[in-house]
mmCIF file of C-alpha atoms in Angstrom:
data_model
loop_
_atom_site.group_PDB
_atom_site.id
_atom_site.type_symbol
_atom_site.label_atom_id
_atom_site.label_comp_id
_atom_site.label_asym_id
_atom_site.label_seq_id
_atom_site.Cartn_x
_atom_site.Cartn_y
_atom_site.Cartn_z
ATOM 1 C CA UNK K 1 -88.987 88.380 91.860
ATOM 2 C CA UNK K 2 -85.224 87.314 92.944
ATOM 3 C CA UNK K 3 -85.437 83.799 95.098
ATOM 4 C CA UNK K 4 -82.786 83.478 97.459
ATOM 5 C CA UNK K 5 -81.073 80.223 98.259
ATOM 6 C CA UNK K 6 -82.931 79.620 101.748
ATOM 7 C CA UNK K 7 -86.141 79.882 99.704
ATOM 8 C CA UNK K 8 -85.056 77.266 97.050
ATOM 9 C CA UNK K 9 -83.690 75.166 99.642
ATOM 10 C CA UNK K 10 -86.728 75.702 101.770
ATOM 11 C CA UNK K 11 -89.161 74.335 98.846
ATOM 12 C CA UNK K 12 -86.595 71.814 97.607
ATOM 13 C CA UNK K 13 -86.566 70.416 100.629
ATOM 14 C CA UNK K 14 -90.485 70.161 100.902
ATOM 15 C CA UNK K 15 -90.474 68.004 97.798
ATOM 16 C CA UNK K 16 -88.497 65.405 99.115
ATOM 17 C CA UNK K 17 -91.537 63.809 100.486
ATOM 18 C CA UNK K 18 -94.672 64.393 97.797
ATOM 19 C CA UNK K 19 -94.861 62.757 94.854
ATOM 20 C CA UNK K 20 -94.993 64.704 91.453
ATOM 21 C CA UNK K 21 -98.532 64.741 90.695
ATOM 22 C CA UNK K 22 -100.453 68.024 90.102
ATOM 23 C CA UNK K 23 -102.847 67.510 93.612
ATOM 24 C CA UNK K 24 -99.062 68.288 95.470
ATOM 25 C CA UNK K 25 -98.454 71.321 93.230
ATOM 26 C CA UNK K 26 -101.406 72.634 94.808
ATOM 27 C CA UNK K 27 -100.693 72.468 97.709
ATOM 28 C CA UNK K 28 -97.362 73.712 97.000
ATOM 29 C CA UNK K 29 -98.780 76.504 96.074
ATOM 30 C CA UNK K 30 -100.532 76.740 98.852
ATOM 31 C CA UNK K 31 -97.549 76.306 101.192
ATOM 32 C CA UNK K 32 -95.900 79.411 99.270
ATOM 33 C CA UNK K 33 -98.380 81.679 97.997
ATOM 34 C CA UNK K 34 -95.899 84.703 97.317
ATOM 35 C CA UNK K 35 -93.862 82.254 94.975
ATOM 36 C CA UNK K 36 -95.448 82.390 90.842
ATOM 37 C CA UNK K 37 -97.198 79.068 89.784
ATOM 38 C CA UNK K 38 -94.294 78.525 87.166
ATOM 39 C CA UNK K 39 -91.917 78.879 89.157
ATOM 40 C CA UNK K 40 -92.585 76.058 91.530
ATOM 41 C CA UNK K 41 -93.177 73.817 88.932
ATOM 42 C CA UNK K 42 -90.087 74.772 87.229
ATOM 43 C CA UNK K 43 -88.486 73.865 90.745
ATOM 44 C CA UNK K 44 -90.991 71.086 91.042
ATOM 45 C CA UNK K 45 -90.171 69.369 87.587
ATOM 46 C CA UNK K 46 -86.357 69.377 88.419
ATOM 47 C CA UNK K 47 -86.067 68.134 91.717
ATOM 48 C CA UNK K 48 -87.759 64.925 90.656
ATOM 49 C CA UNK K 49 -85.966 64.584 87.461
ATOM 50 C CA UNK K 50 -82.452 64.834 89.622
ATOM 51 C CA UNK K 51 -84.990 62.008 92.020
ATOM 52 C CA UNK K 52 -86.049 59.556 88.836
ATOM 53 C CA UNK K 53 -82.015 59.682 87.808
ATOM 54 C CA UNK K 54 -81.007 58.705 91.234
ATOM 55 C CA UNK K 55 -83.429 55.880 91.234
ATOM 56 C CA UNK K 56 -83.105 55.039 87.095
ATOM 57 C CA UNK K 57 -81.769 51.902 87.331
ATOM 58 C CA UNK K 58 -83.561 50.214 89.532
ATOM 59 C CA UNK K 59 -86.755 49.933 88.170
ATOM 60 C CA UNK K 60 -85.091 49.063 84.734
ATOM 61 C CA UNK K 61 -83.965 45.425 86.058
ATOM 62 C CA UNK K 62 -85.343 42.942 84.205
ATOM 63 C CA UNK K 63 -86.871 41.423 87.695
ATOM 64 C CA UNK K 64 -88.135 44.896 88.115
ATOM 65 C CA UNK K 65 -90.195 45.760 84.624
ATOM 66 C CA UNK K 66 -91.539 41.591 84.983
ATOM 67 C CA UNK K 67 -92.790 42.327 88.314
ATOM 68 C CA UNK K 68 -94.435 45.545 87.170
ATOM 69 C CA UNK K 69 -95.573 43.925 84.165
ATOM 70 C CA UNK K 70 -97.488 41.196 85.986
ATOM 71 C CA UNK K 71 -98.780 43.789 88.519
ATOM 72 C CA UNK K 72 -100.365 45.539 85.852
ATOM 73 C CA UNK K 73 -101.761 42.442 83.664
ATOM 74 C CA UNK K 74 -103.318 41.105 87.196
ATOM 75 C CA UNK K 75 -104.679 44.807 88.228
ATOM 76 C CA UNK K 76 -106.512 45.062 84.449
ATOM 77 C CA UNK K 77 -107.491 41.637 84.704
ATOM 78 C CA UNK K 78 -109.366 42.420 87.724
ATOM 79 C CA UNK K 79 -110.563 46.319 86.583
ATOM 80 C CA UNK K 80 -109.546 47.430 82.722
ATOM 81 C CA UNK K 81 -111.218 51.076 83.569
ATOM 82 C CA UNK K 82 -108.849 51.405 86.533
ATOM 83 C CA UNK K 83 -105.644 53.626 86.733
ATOM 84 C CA UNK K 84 -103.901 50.507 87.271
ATOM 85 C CA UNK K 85 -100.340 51.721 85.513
ATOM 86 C CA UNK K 86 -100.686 55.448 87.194
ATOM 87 C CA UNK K 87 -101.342 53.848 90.460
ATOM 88 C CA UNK K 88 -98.523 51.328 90.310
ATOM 89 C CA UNK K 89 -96.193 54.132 89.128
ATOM 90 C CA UNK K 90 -97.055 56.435 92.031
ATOM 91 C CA UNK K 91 -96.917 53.632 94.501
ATOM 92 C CA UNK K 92 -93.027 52.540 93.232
ATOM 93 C CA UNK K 93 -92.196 56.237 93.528
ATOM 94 C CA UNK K 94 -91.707 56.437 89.439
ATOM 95 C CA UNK K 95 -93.056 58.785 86.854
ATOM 96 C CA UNK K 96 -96.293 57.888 85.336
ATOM 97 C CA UNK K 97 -94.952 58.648 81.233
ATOM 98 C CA UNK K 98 -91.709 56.593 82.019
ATOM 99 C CA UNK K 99 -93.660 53.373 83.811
ATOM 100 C CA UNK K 100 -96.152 53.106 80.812
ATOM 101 C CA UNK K 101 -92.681 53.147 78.339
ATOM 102 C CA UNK K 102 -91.656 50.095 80.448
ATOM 103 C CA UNK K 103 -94.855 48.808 79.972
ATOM 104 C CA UNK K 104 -95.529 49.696 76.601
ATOM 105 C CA UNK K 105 -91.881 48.287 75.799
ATOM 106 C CA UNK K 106 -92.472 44.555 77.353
ATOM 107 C CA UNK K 107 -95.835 44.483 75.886
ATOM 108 C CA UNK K 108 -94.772 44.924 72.023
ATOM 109 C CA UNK K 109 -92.571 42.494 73.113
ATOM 110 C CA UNK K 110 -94.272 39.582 73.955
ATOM 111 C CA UNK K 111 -96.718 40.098 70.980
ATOM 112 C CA UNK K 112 -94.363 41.543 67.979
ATOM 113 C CA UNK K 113 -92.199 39.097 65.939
ATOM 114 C CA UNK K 114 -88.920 41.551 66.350
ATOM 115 C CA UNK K 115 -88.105 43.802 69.609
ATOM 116 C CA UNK K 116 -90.029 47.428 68.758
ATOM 117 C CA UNK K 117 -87.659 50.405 67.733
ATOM 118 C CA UNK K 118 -87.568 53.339 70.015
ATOM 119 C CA UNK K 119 -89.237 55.294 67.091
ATOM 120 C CA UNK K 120 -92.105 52.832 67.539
ATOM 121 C CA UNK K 121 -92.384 53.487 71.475
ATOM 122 C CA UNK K 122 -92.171 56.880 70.726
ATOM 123 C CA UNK K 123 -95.132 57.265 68.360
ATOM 124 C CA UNK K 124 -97.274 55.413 70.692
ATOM 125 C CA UNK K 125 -96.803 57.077 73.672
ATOM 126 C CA UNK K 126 -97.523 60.690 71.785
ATOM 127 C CA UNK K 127 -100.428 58.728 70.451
ATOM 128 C CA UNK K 128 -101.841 55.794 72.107
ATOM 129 C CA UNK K 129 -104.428 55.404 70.003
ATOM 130 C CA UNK K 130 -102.144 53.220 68.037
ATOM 131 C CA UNK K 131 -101.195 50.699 70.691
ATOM 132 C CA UNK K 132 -102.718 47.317 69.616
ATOM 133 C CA UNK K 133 -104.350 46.884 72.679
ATOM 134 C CA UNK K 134 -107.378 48.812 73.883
ATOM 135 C CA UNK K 135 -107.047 48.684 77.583
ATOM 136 C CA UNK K 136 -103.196 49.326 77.619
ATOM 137 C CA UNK K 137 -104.042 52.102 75.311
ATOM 138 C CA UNK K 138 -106.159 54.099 78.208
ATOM 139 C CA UNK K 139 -103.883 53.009 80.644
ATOM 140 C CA UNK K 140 -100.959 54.496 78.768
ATOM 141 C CA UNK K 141 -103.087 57.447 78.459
ATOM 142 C CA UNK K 142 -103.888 58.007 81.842
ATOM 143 C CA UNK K 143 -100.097 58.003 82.659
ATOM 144 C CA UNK K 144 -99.056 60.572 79.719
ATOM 145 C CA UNK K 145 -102.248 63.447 80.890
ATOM 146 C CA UNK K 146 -101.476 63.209 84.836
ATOM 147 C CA UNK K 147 -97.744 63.294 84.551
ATOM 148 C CA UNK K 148 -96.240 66.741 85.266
ATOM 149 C CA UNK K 149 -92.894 66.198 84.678
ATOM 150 C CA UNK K 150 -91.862 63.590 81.711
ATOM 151 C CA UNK K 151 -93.694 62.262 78.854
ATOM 152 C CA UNK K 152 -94.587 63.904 75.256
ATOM 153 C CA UNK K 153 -97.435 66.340 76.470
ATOM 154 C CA UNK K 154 -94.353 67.654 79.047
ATOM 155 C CA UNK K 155 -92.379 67.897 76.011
ATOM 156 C CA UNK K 156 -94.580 69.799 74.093
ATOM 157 C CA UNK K 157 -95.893 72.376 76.489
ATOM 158 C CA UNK K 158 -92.054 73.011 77.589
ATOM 159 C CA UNK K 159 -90.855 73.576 73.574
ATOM 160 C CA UNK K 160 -94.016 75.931 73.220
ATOM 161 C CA UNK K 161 -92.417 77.707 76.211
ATOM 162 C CA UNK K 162 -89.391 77.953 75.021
ATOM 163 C CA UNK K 163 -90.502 78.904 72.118
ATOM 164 C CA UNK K 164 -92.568 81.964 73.198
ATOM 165 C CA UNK K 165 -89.958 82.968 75.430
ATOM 166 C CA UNK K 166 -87.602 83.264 72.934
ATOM 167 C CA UNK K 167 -90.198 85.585 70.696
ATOM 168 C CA UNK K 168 -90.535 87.578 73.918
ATOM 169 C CA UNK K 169 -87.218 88.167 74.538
ATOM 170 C CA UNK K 170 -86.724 89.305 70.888
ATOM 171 C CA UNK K 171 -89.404 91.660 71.007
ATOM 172 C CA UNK K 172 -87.629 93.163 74.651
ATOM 173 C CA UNK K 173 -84.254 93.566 72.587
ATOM 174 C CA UNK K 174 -86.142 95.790 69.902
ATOM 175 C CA UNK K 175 -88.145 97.563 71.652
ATOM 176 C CA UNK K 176 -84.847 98.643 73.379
ATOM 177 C CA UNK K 177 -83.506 99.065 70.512
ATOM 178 C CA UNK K 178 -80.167 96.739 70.750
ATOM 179 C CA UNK K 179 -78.540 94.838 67.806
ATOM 180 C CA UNK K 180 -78.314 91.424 68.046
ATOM 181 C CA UNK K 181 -77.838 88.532 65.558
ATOM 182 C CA UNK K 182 -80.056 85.793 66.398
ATOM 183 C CA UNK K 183 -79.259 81.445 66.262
ATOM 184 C CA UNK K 184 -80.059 81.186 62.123
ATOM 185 C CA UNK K 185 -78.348 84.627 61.194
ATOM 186 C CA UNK K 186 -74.856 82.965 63.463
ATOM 187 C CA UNK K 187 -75.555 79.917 61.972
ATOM 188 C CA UNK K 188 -74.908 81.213 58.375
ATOM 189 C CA UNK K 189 -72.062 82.823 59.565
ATOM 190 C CA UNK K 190 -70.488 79.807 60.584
ATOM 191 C CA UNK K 191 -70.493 79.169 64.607
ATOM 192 C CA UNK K 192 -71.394 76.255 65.212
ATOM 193 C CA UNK K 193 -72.023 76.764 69.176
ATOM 194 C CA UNK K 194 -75.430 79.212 68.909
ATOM 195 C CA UNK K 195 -77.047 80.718 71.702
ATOM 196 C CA UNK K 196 -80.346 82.114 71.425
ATOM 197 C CA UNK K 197 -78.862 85.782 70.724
ATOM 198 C CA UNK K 198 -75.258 87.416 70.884
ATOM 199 C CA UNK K 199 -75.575 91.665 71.402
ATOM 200 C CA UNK K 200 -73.428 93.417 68.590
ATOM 201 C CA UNK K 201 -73.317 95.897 71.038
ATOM 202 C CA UNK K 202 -72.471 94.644 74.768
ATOM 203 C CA UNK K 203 -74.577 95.905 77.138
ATOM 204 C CA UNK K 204 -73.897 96.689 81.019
ATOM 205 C CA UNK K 205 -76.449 94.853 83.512
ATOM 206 C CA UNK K 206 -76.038 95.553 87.235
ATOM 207 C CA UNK K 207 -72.488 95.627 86.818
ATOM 208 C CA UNK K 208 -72.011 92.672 84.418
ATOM 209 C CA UNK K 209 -71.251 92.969 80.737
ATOM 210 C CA UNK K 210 -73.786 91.156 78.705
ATOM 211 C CA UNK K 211 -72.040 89.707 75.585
ATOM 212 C CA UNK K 212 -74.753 87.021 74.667
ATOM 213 C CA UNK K 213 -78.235 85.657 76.294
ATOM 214 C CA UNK K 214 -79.207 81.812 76.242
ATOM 215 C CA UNK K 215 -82.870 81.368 77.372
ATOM 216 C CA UNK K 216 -83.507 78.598 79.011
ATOM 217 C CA UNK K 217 -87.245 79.378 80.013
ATOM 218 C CA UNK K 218 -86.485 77.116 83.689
ATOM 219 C CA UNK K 219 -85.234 77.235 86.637
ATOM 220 C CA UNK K 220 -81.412 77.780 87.264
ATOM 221 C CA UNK K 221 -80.776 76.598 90.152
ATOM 222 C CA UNK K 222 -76.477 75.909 91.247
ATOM 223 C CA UNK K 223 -76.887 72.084 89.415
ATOM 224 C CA UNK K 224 -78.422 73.451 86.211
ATOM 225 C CA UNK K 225 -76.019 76.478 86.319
ATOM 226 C CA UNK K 226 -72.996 73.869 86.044
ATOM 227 C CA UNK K 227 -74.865 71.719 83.561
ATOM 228 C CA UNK K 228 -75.449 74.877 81.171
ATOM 229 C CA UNK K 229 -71.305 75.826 81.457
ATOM 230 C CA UNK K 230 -70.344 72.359 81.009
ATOM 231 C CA UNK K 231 -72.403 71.560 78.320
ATOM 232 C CA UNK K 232 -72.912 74.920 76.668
ATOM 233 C CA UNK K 233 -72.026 78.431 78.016
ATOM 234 C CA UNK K 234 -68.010 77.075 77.585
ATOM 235 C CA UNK K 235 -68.679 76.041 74.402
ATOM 236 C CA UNK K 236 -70.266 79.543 73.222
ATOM 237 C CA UNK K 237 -67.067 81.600 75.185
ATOM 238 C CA UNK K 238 -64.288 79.398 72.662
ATOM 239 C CA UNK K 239 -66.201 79.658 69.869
ATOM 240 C CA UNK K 240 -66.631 83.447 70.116
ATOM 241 C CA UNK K 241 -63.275 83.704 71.433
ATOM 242 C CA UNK K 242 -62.029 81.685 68.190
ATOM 243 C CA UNK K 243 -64.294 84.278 65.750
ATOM 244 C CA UNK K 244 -62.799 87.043 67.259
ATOM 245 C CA UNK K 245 -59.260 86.207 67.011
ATOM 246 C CA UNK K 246 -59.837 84.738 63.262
ATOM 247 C CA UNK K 247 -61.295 88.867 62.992
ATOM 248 C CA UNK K 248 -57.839 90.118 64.606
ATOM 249 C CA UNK K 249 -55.839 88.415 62.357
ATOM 250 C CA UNK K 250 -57.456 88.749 59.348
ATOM 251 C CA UNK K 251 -57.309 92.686 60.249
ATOM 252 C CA UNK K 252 -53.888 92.383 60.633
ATOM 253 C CA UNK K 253 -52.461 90.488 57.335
ATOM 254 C CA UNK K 254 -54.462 93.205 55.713
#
C-alpha cells in the first residue's frame, strides 16, 4: 500500500504529542486502522529519533544527568521494585534505553576506580545482569524491554529485520529470474561502496530503470530519502560510474 504525503504528515503530526511507549502505538493503531502495524512504528520510531536529536543535548548537561541521578537514587530509596528510571525518563520526555545509559554511566562512576569504557556500558545495557548493583540492574532492565525505539533489544529486532528482508528480496530476484551480484560477490570484486544488490541486467519499473536496490527495511520518508543520497546512494552512483569507465577503457587499449 502507497502512503501519500497528507497521510504521513497526518500521523507525523499525531506523534508530536504521545510519548514513544508501546500503550500509544496502540492507539495509533487504532487511530489508523487501514495503515500495517510496521509501518507506523517504522514512522513511529523515526519521528522520535529526529525528537531525542533535537532535544540531545540537554539532558546530557552535567546539571542535567546529577539531577536525574539524584531523582533516581531518592525514588529507589523510597521503592527499589518501582519503575523509577522508566518513569523519570517518560516524565523528562527522553527514551527509556538512553536515560538508564546516563544512569548506568554516572553510576560506574562514582563506584569504579577509572571512568567505564563505552564497551563496558555497552555490555551492560545488552545484559544487565552484570551491573554491580541489583536494583539498578532491574531498573536498567525495565528501561531496555519497554523502549520501542533505542536500546540493544531495538537493535537486535531491527538487524533481524534487515536481515530477513534482505533473504526475501533475494528469493523475489530468483524467482524472477534476474542476475544480480550481491554485497560479498561486489566486495571481491573490489567496490568498496556495496549496496545490498546491483541487477546485471537493468530492469524497467513503472518507468524507472532499476540499476541497483539498497534495502533499508524502514520508512523513507523526504528526511531519510536525503540522508540515504548523502550518505550512500551518491556514493554507490561514483563508484559504479568509476567501474564502468575503468571497463571502457580497458576495452579500448585492447
Amino acid at each position: 500500500m502507497i502512503l501519500t504525503k497528507a497521510q504521513y504528515d497526518e500521523i507525523a503530526q499525531c506523534l508530536v504529542s504521545v510519548p514513544p511507549t508501546r500503550q500509544s502505538l496502540r492507539k495509533l493503531k487504532q487511530r489508523f486502522p487501514s495503515q500495517s502495524q510496521a509501518t507506523l512504528l517504522s514512522i513511529f520510531s523515526q519521528e522520535y529519533q529526529k525528537h531525542i536529536k533535537r532535544t540531545h543535548a540537554k539532558h546530557h548537561t552535567s546539571e542535567a544527568i546529577e539531577s536525574y541521578y539524584q531523582r533516581y537514587l531518592n525514588g529507589v530509596r523510597k521503592n527499589g521494585a518501582a519503575p523509577v528510571l522508566l518513569e523519570l525518563a517518560n516524565e523528562v520526555d527522553y527514551a527509556p534505553s538512553l536515560m538508564a545509559r546516563i544512569i548506568l554511566e554516572r553510576f560506574l562512576q562514582k563506584h569504579e576506580e577509572a571512568p567505564p569504557s563505552k564497551s563496558v556500558i555497552n555490555s551492560m545495557l545488552r545484559d544487565p545482569s552484570q551491573i554491580p548493583d541489583g536494583v539498578l540492574a532491574n531498573q536498567v532492565y525495565q528501561c531496555i524491554v519497554n523502549d520501542c525505539c533505542y536500546g540493544p533489544l531495538v537493535d537486535c529486532i531491527k538487524h533481524a529485520i534487515g536481515h530477513e528482508h534482505e533473504v526475501l528480496l533475494r528469493d523475489l530476484l530468483l524467482e524472477k529470474n534476474l542476475s544480480f551480484l550481491d554485497e560479498d560477490q561486489l566486495r571481491a570484486r573490489g567496490y568498496d561502496k556495496t549496496p545490498d544488490f546491483i541487477l546485471q541486467v537493468p530492469v524497467a519499473v513503472e518507468g524507472h530503470i532499476i540499476h541497483w536496490i539498497e534495502s533499508k527495511a524502514s520508512f523513507g520518508d523526504e528526511c531519510s530519502h536525503h540522508a540515504y543520497l548523502h550518505d550512500q546512494f551518491w556514493s554507490y552512483w561514483n563508484s559504479i560510474a568509476k567501474k564502468a569507465e575503468r571497463r571502457r577503457i580497458d576495452a579500448f587499449e585492447l
